[in-house]
Amino acid sequence: MHAFVLFAAAIAILAQSASSALVSIPLHRRSATGFTNTDLTYDDGVLVGTASVGNPPQQFEILFDTGSGLTWVPSSECTSGDCKNREGYKASQSSTSVSTGQIYKLSYGQGQCIDAKIYTDTVSIAGSTVANQQFGAATRVSGFNSQSYLGVFGLGDFSNNGGYYLNATAKPNTIGSSEIRRRQTAPTSASYASNAFMVNNNYTSPQFGTYVTSTSNGFGKRWHTKGHFIFGGIDHSVYKGSIAYLPLVDSCDDNSSRFWKVPLTCVKFGHVDIKLQHNANAAFSTGTSFISAPTKVAETIHDAINGEYDPKENVYTVDCDKLDNFPELVFTFNGYTVKLPSSAWTARQGDKCHTLIRRNSHSKNWILGGAFTNTFYTIFDLGSERVGLAIPKGQCDAKIYKHGQKSKK
């Protein structure tokens, strides 16, 4: 799926609490590793998992998205085109379903939008079951074109006190196609992940992370067939070297949700220095496969490699014969520099090639989607208010440099 950045209302996700047990979710096959596993799909660079809702449980395939806050599934009342031939949530068939009487209208990037009725019910995701959990049942869905999922596990747009963000009126766009949001008070049951930390499995660590394991089929090896969601801590067995921790933006420097955004101090592309505006930041979003840059920056990058913009597909096409010669895309954060090889941010479809770098509507901020996050073991740490990056075992193309030290490989 493509850019999923929340515009309007979003419910809180995650708070400080609970685990010593790790829950790892391979996003394709079950394994006998002792972790909790589920069979999921890897869809166009994004991670998709199973949610069970209700009693008895009703199952849905949903997107794991750190770029949005509301967890939702389709409703049985949905009759829009995206809901065709889909099973929807049937509140009347769940003995634990309670309607809150609330309705949220949400708009995501690239034209996706939903209307959702808010319920509380028993919800199970990532091996944890939470009773009386608040979620959305979408009665109208538009712009979600994937056949493998319909719904979102929202892992972003939350605050330390469990608040969530509602769209502020008369405000300009901020990051990507997302609007400035003001914090509102959310019910305790709004945050699935925080509730899971508090009530399940003696969790003591409010951390979760994602990484993918790669195939070795030539050019397409970066398009991984297996992904993982690790909930309740860090699995130190899946990466090499150490973790580069990047602090979240200061609350005084960002008027919208801080999660999961970090300061971005410099970007280079080969011999081209990208001019960044003051207080630029980068949001880590697992809800999109693309790296999203301000339009002028996207143009500068693609001018250097003779990329041509395709407005219909919203991608830049490039010469397939030159892919291996494209330079690294280099990001500098507080304390670390990350070098991303062209294999991570280019894609081939038949005899055509395009980059995974696209435009956004913001003048200074970036969104780092799957082309970036799937290259690393990406850790989301609310307790310490930071994002961690580490090199997965078996992956050696990307590099992380700590300033003043040699690279982490």
Coordinates of C-alpha atoms in Angstrom, one line a residue:
M1 CA 0.0 0.0 0.0
H2 CA 1.2 3.5 -0.5
A3 CA 1.4 6.6 1.6
F4 CA -0.7 6.2 4.7
V5 CA -0.3 9.4 6.7
L6 CA -3.2 10.2 9.0
F7 CA -5.0 13.6 8.4
A8 CA -7.9 13.8 10.7
A9 CA -8.7 12.0 13.9
A10 CA -6.5 9.3 15.3
I11 CA -6.7 7.3 18.4
A12 CA -3.8 6.9 20.8
I13 CA -1.5 3.9 20.6
L14 CA 1.0 2.9 23.2
A15 CA 1.8 4.1 26.6
Q16 CA 4.5 3.3 29.2
S17 CA 4.0 -0.1 30.8
A18 CA 4.8 -3.7 30.6
S19 CA 7.0 -7.0 29.3
S20 CA 9.8 -9.2 29.7
A21 CA 8.4 -11.6 27.1
L22 CA 9.0 -10.9 23.5
V23 CA 6.3 -11.6 20.9
S24 CA 7.7 -12.0 17.4
I25 CA 5.3 -12.1 14.4
P26 CA 6.7 -13.5 11.2
L27 CA 4.5 -11.9 8.6
H28 CA 4.3 -14.9 6.3
R29 CA 4.7 -18.3 7.9
R30 CA 4.3 -19.9 11.2
S31 CA 7.4 -21.1 12.9
A32 CA 8.3 -23.2 16.0
T33 CA 10.7 -20.7 17.5
G34 CA 8.6 -20.2 20.6
F35 CA 7.5 -16.7 19.6
T36 CA 3.8 -16.0 18.8
N37 CA 3.5 -16.2 15.0
T38 CA 0.9 -15.6 12.5
D39 CA 0.6 -16.1 8.7
L40 CA 0.5 -12.7 7.0
T41 CA 1.4 -11.1 3.7
Y42 CA 4.1 -8.7 2.6
D43 CA 2.2 -6.3 0.3
D44 CA 4.2 -3.9 -1.9
G45 CA 6.7 -3.1 0.9
V46 CA 4.3 -2.9 3.8
L47 CA 3.6 -5.3 6.6
V48 CA 0.2 -6.9 7.0
G49 CA -1.1 -8.9 10.0
T50 CA -4.2 -10.6 11.4
A51 CA -6.6 -9.0 13.9
S52 CA -9.3 -11.0 15.7
V53 CA -12.2 -8.9 16.9
G54 CA -15.2 -10.0 19.0
N55 CA -16.5 -13.0 20.8
P56 CA -16.5 -15.4 19.1
P57 CA -13.6 -13.8 17.1
Q58 CA -13.9 -12.4 13.6
Q59 CA -10.6 -12.2 11.7
F60 CA -9.3 -9.4 9.5
E61 CA -6.1 -8.8 7.6
I62 CA -4.9 -5.3 8.5
L63 CA -1.9 -3.0 7.8
F64 CA 0.6 -2.5 10.6
D65 CA 1.1 1.3 10.4
T66 CA 3.2 3.6 12.6
G67 CA 2.1 6.5 10.5
S68 CA -1.5 6.6 11.8
G69 CA -3.2 6.2 15.1
L70 CA -6.7 4.6 14.7
T71 CA -7.0 0.8 14.7
W72 CA -9.9 -0.2 12.4
V73 CA -11.5 -3.0 10.4
P74 CA -14.2 -2.9 7.8
S75 CA -17.8 -3.0 9.0
S76 CA -20.5 -5.4 7.7
E77 CA -22.4 -2.2 7.0
C78 CA -19.8 -1.0 4.5
T79 CA -21.2 -1.1 0.9
S80 CA -18.5 1.0 -0.8
G81 CA -16.4 -0.5 -3.6
D82 CA -13.4 -1.3 -1.4
C83 CA -15.6 -3.5 0.8
K84 CA -16.9 -5.6 -2.1
N85 CA -16.4 -9.4 -1.4
R86 CA -15.0 -8.6 2.0
E87 CA -16.3 -9.9 5.4
G88 CA -17.0 -7.0 7.7
Y89 CA -17.3 -6.7 11.5
K90 CA -20.7 -7.8 12.7
A91 CA -21.3 -6.2 16.0
S92 CA -24.6 -8.1 16.5
Q93 CA -22.7 -11.4 16.4
S94 CA -20.3 -10.5 19.2
S95 CA -21.4 -11.0 22.8
T96 CA -18.9 -8.4 24.0
S97 CA -19.5 -5.6 21.5
V98 CA -20.5 -2.2 22.8
S99 CA -21.1 0.8 20.6
T100 CA -19.7 4.2 21.9
G101 CA -22.0 6.1 19.6
Q102 CA -19.0 8.0 18.1
I103 CA -18.2 8.3 14.4
Y104 CA -14.8 9.4 13.0
K105 CA -14.1 10.5 9.5
L106 CA -10.5 10.0 8.5
S107 CA -8.4 11.0 5.5
Y108 CA -5.1 9.4 4.7
G109 CA -2.5 10.4 2.0
Q110 CA -3.0 9.6 -1.6
G111 CA -6.8 9.9 -1.4
Q112 CA -7.7 7.1 1.0
C113 CA -10.5 7.9 3.5
I114 CA -12.9 6.1 5.8
D115 CA -16.0 6.8 8.0
A116 CA -15.8 4.6 11.1
K117 CA -18.2 3.8 13.9
I118 CA -16.4 3.4 17.2
Y119 CA -16.9 0.3 19.3
T120 CA -15.3 -1.5 22.3
D121 CA -14.9 -5.2 22.0
T122 CA -12.3 -8.0 22.6
V123 CA -9.4 -7.4 20.2
S124 CA -6.4 -9.7 19.6
I125 CA -3.3 -8.6 17.7
A126 CA 0.3 -9.7 17.8
G127 CA -0.4 -12.5 20.2
S128 CA -2.1 -10.3 22.9
T129 CA -5.8 -10.1 23.6
V130 CA -7.4 -7.0 25.2
A131 CA -10.9 -6.9 26.4
N132 CA -13.1 -3.7 26.1
Q133 CA -10.7 -2.3 23.4
Q134 CA -11.8 0.7 21.4
F135 CA -11.5 0.4 17.6
G136 CA -13.2 1.6 14.4
A137 CA -15.6 -0.3 12.2
A138 CA -15.5 1.4 8.8
T139 CA -18.8 1.9 7.2
R140 CA -17.3 3.7 4.1
V141 CA -13.9 3.0 2.7
S142 CA -12.3 4.6 -0.4
G143 CA -8.8 4.4 -2.0
F144 CA -7.6 1.1 -0.4
N145 CA -6.7 -1.0 -3.4
S146 CA -4.9 -4.0 -1.9
Q147 CA -6.6 -7.4 -2.1
S148 CA -4.6 -8.7 0.8
Y149 CA -5.8 -6.4 3.6
L150 CA -8.5 -3.9 4.5
G151 CA -8.0 -2.2 7.9
V152 CA -5.2 -0.6 9.9
F153 CA -3.3 -1.4 13.2
G154 CA -2.5 2.1 14.2
L155 CA 0.8 2.4 16.0
G156 CA 1.3 6.2 15.8
D157 CA -0.2 9.6 16.7
F158 CA -0.3 9.1 20.5
S159 CA 0.9 11.1 23.4
N160 CA 2.5 10.3 26.7
N161 CA -0.7 10.6 28.6
G162 CA -2.8 8.6 26.2
G163 CA -4.2 11.5 24.3
Y164 CA -4.9 11.4 20.6
Y165 CA -5.0 13.9 17.9
L166 CA -8.0 15.5 16.2
N167 CA -7.7 17.7 13.2
A168 CA -7.4 21.4 14.0
T169 CA -9.5 23.7 11.8
A170 CA -8.1 26.2 9.4
K171 CA -4.6 24.8 9.7
P172 CA -2.1 24.3 6.8
N173 CA -0.6 21.0 5.8
T174 CA 2.3 19.8 7.9
I175 CA 4.0 16.5 7.1
G176 CA 3.2 15.0 3.7
S177 CA -0.5 15.3 3.3
S178 CA -1.1 15.3 7.1
E179 CA -2.7 18.3 8.8
I180 CA -1.7 19.8 12.1
R181 CA -3.5 18.1 14.9
R182 CA -4.3 19.3 18.4
R183 CA -4.4 16.8 21.3
Q184 CA -7.6 15.8 22.8
T185 CA -8.4 13.6 25.8
A186 CA -8.9 10.0 24.9
P187 CA -10.7 7.2 26.8
T188 CA -8.4 4.7 28.6
S189 CA -9.4 2.0 26.1
A190 CA -8.3 4.0 23.1
S191 CA -4.8 2.6 22.9
Y192 CA -4.6 -1.0 21.9
A193 CA -0.8 -1.4 22.4
S194 CA -0.7 0.4 25.8
N195 CA -3.6 -1.8 27.0
A196 CA -1.8 -4.9 25.7
F197 CA 1.4 -3.9 27.6
M198 CA -0.6 -3.3 30.8
V199 CA -2.8 -6.4 30.9
N200 CA -0.9 -9.1 29.1
N201 CA 2.1 -11.4 29.7
N202 CA 3.8 -9.3 32.3
Y203 CA 5.2 -6.9 29.7
T204 CA 7.7 -4.4 31.2
S205 CA 9.0 -2.8 28.0
P206 CA 6.9 -0.4 25.9
Q207 CA 8.9 -1.2 22.8
F208 CA 8.0 -2.7 19.5
G209 CA 9.9 -3.2 16.2
T210 CA 9.8 -4.4 12.7
Y211 CA 12.3 -6.1 10.4
V212 CA 12.2 -8.2 7.3
T213 CA 14.2 -11.2 6.1
S214 CA 15.3 -11.1 2.5
T215 CA 15.2 -13.6 -0.4
S216 CA 18.2 -13.9 -2.8
N217 CA 16.5 -13.7 -6.2
G218 CA 18.9 -11.2 -7.8
F219 CA 17.7 -7.7 -8.4
G220 CA 14.5 -8.2 -6.4
K221 CA 16.2 -9.4 -3.2
R222 CA 15.2 -6.2 -1.4
W223 CA 11.6 -7.2 -1.8
H224 CA 11.4 -9.4 1.2
T225 CA 9.0 -12.3 1.5
K226 CA 9.0 -12.4 5.3
G227 CA 8.5 -9.7 7.8
H228 CA 8.5 -9.6 11.6
F229 CA 6.7 -7.6 14.3
I230 CA 8.4 -7.8 17.7
F231 CA 6.2 -6.6 20.6
G232 CA 7.2 -5.9 24.2
G233 CA 11.0 -5.5 23.9
I234 CA 14.0 -5.9 21.6
D235 CA 15.1 -9.2 20.1
H236 CA 18.9 -8.9 20.2
S237 CA 19.4 -12.1 18.2
V238 CA 18.2 -10.6 14.9
Y239 CA 20.7 -7.8 14.3
K240 CA 24.5 -7.3 14.2
G241 CA 26.5 -4.5 15.7
S242 CA 24.6 -2.1 18.0
I243 CA 21.5 0.0 17.8
A244 CA 21.6 3.6 16.7
Y245 CA 19.1 5.5 18.8
L246 CA 17.5 8.7 17.4
P247 CA 15.6 10.9 19.8
L248 CA 12.2 12.1 18.8
V249 CA 11.7 15.8 17.9
D250 CA 11.3 18.2 20.7
S251 CA 7.6 19.0 21.5
C252 CA 8.4 22.7 21.2
D253 CA 9.5 22.2 17.6
D254 CA 6.5 20.3 16.3
N255 CA 2.9 21.4 16.7
S256 CA 1.4 18.0 15.7
S257 CA 2.1 14.5 17.0
R258 CA 5.8 13.8 17.7
F259 CA 5.5 10.1 17.0
W260 CA 7.5 8.8 15.2
K261 CA 9.5 11.8 14.1
V262 CA 13.2 12.6 14.5
P263 CA 15.2 15.7 13.6
L264 CA 16.8 15.5 10.1
T265 CA 20.0 17.6 9.8
C266 CA 21.4 16.7 6.4
V267 CA 20.6 14.8 3.2
K268 CA 23.1 14.0 0.4
F269 CA 22.6 12.2 -2.9
G270 CA 25.9 11.4 -4.5
H271 CA 27.7 14.8 -4.9
V272 CA 24.5 16.7 -4.4
D273 CA 23.9 18.3 -1.1
I274 CA 20.2 18.6 -0.4
K275 CA 19.2 22.0 1.2
L276 CA 17.0 21.4 4.2
Q277 CA 14.9 24.0 5.9
H278 CA 15.3 24.8 9.6
N279 CA 13.9 22.2 12.0
A280 CA 13.3 19.6 9.2
N281 CA 12.3 16.2 10.5
A282 CA 11.6 12.7 9.3
A283 CA 8.7 10.5 10.3
F284 CA 9.1 6.7 10.3
S285 CA 6.0 5.2 8.8
T286 CA 5.5 1.4 8.2
G287 CA 2.2 2.3 6.4
T288 CA 3.9 3.2 3.1
S289 CA 6.6 1.6 1.0
F290 CA 7.8 5.0 -0.2
I291 CA 10.3 7.6 1.0
S292 CA 8.4 10.9 0.7
A293 CA 10.3 14.1 0.3
P294 CA 9.4 17.8 -0.3
T295 CA 8.6 18.3 -3.9
K296 CA 11.6 20.5 -4.6
V297 CA 13.9 18.0 -3.0
A298 CA 12.3 15.1 -4.9
E299 CA 12.9 17.0 -8.1
T300 CA 16.6 17.7 -7.2
I301 CA 17.3 14.0 -6.5
H302 CA 15.7 12.8 -9.7
D303 CA 17.3 15.5 -11.9
A304 CA 20.6 14.0 -10.9
I305 CA 19.6 10.6 -12.3
N306 CA 17.4 11.8 -15.2
G307 CA 14.2 10.6 -13.5
E308 CA 10.9 11.5 -15.2
Y309 CA 7.8 12.2 -13.1
D310 CA 4.7 10.2 -14.0
P311 CA 1.8 12.1 -12.5
K312 CA -0.7 9.3 -13.1
E313 CA 1.3 6.9 -10.9
N314 CA 2.9 9.5 -8.7
V315 CA 6.4 7.9 -9.3
Y316 CA 9.6 8.9 -11.0
T317 CA 10.6 6.5 -13.8
V318 CA 14.3 5.8 -14.4
D319 CA 16.5 3.8 -16.8
C320 CA 16.6 0.2 -15.6
D321 CA 20.2 -0.2 -17.1
K322 CA 21.5 2.4 -14.7
L323 CA 20.1 1.2 -11.4
D324 CA 23.3 -0.3 -10.1
N325 CA 25.2 2.9 -10.8
F326 CA 22.9 5.2 -8.8
P327 CA 24.5 6.8 -5.7
E328 CA 23.6 6.2 -2.1
L329 CA 21.0 8.3 -0.4
V330 CA 22.6 9.6 2.7
F331 CA 20.6 10.8 5.8
T332 CA 22.2 12.5 8.8
F333 CA 20.4 12.5 12.1
N334 CA 21.5 13.6 15.5
G335 CA 24.6 11.6 16.2
Y336 CA 24.3 9.2 13.2
T337 CA 24.6 9.1 9.4
V338 CA 22.7 6.4 7.5
K339 CA 23.6 5.4 3.9
L340 CA 20.9 3.8 1.9
P341 CA 21.9 1.9 -1.3
S342 CA 19.9 2.3 -4.6
S343 CA 18.7 -1.3 -4.2
A344 CA 16.6 -0.1 -1.3
W345 CA 14.9 2.8 -3.0
T346 CA 14.3 1.6 -6.6
A347 CA 11.9 -1.0 -8.0
R348 CA 11.4 -2.9 -11.2
Q349 CA 8.0 -3.7 -12.7
G350 CA 8.4 -5.8 -15.8
D351 CA 10.7 -3.9 -18.1
K352 CA 10.0 -0.6 -16.3
C353 CA 11.8 0.9 -13.3
H354 CA 11.0 3.6 -10.9
T355 CA 12.2 5.0 -7.6
L356 CA 10.6 4.7 -4.2
I357 CA 11.1 8.3 -3.6
R358 CA 8.0 10.5 -4.1
R359 CA 6.7 14.0 -3.5
N360 CA 4.9 15.2 -0.5
S361 CA 3.1 18.5 0.1
H362 CA 5.3 19.7 2.9
S363 CA 8.1 22.2 2.4
K364 CA 10.6 20.7 4.8
N365 CA 9.6 17.3 6.3
W366 CA 10.1 13.8 5.1
I367 CA 8.4 10.4 5.6
L368 CA 10.6 7.4 5.7
G369 CA 8.5 4.4 4.7
G370 CA 9.3 0.8 3.9
A371 CA 12.1 1.6 1.4
F372 CA 13.9 2.9 4.6
T373 CA 12.4 1.1 7.6
N374 CA 12.5 -2.4 5.9
T375 CA 16.2 -2.1 5.4
F376 CA 16.8 -2.1 9.2
Y377 CA 15.5 -3.6 12.4
T378 CA 13.5 -0.5 13.3
I379 CA 12.6 -0.1 16.9
F380 CA 9.9 2.2 18.3
D381 CA 10.6 3.0 21.9
L382 CA 8.0 5.2 23.6
G383 CA 9.5 4.7 27.1
S384 CA 12.7 6.5 26.0
E385 CA 11.0 8.6 23.3
R386 CA 13.3 7.5 20.5
V387 CA 13.5 5.3 17.3
G388 CA 16.3 2.7 17.0
L389 CA 18.0 1.4 13.9
A390 CA 20.1 -1.7 13.6
I391 CA 21.4 -3.8 10.7
P392 CA 19.6 -7.1 10.5
K393 CA 21.8 -10.2 10.2
G394 CA 22.4 -11.2 6.6
Q395 CA 22.0 -7.6 5.4
C396 CA 25.1 -5.6 4.5
D397 CA 24.3 -3.1 1.8
A398 CA 23.0 -0.3 4.1
K399 CA 25.4 1.4 6.6
I400 CA 25.0 3.2 9.9
Y401 CA 27.9 5.5 11.0
K402 CA 28.1 6.9 14.5
H403 CA 29.6 10.3 14.3
G404 CA 33.3 10.1 15.2
Q405 CA 33.4 6.3 14.9
K406 CA 33.6 3.7 12.1
S407 CA 30.5 2.4 10.4
K408 CA 28.2 -0.3 11.9
K409 CA 28.0 -3.2 9.6

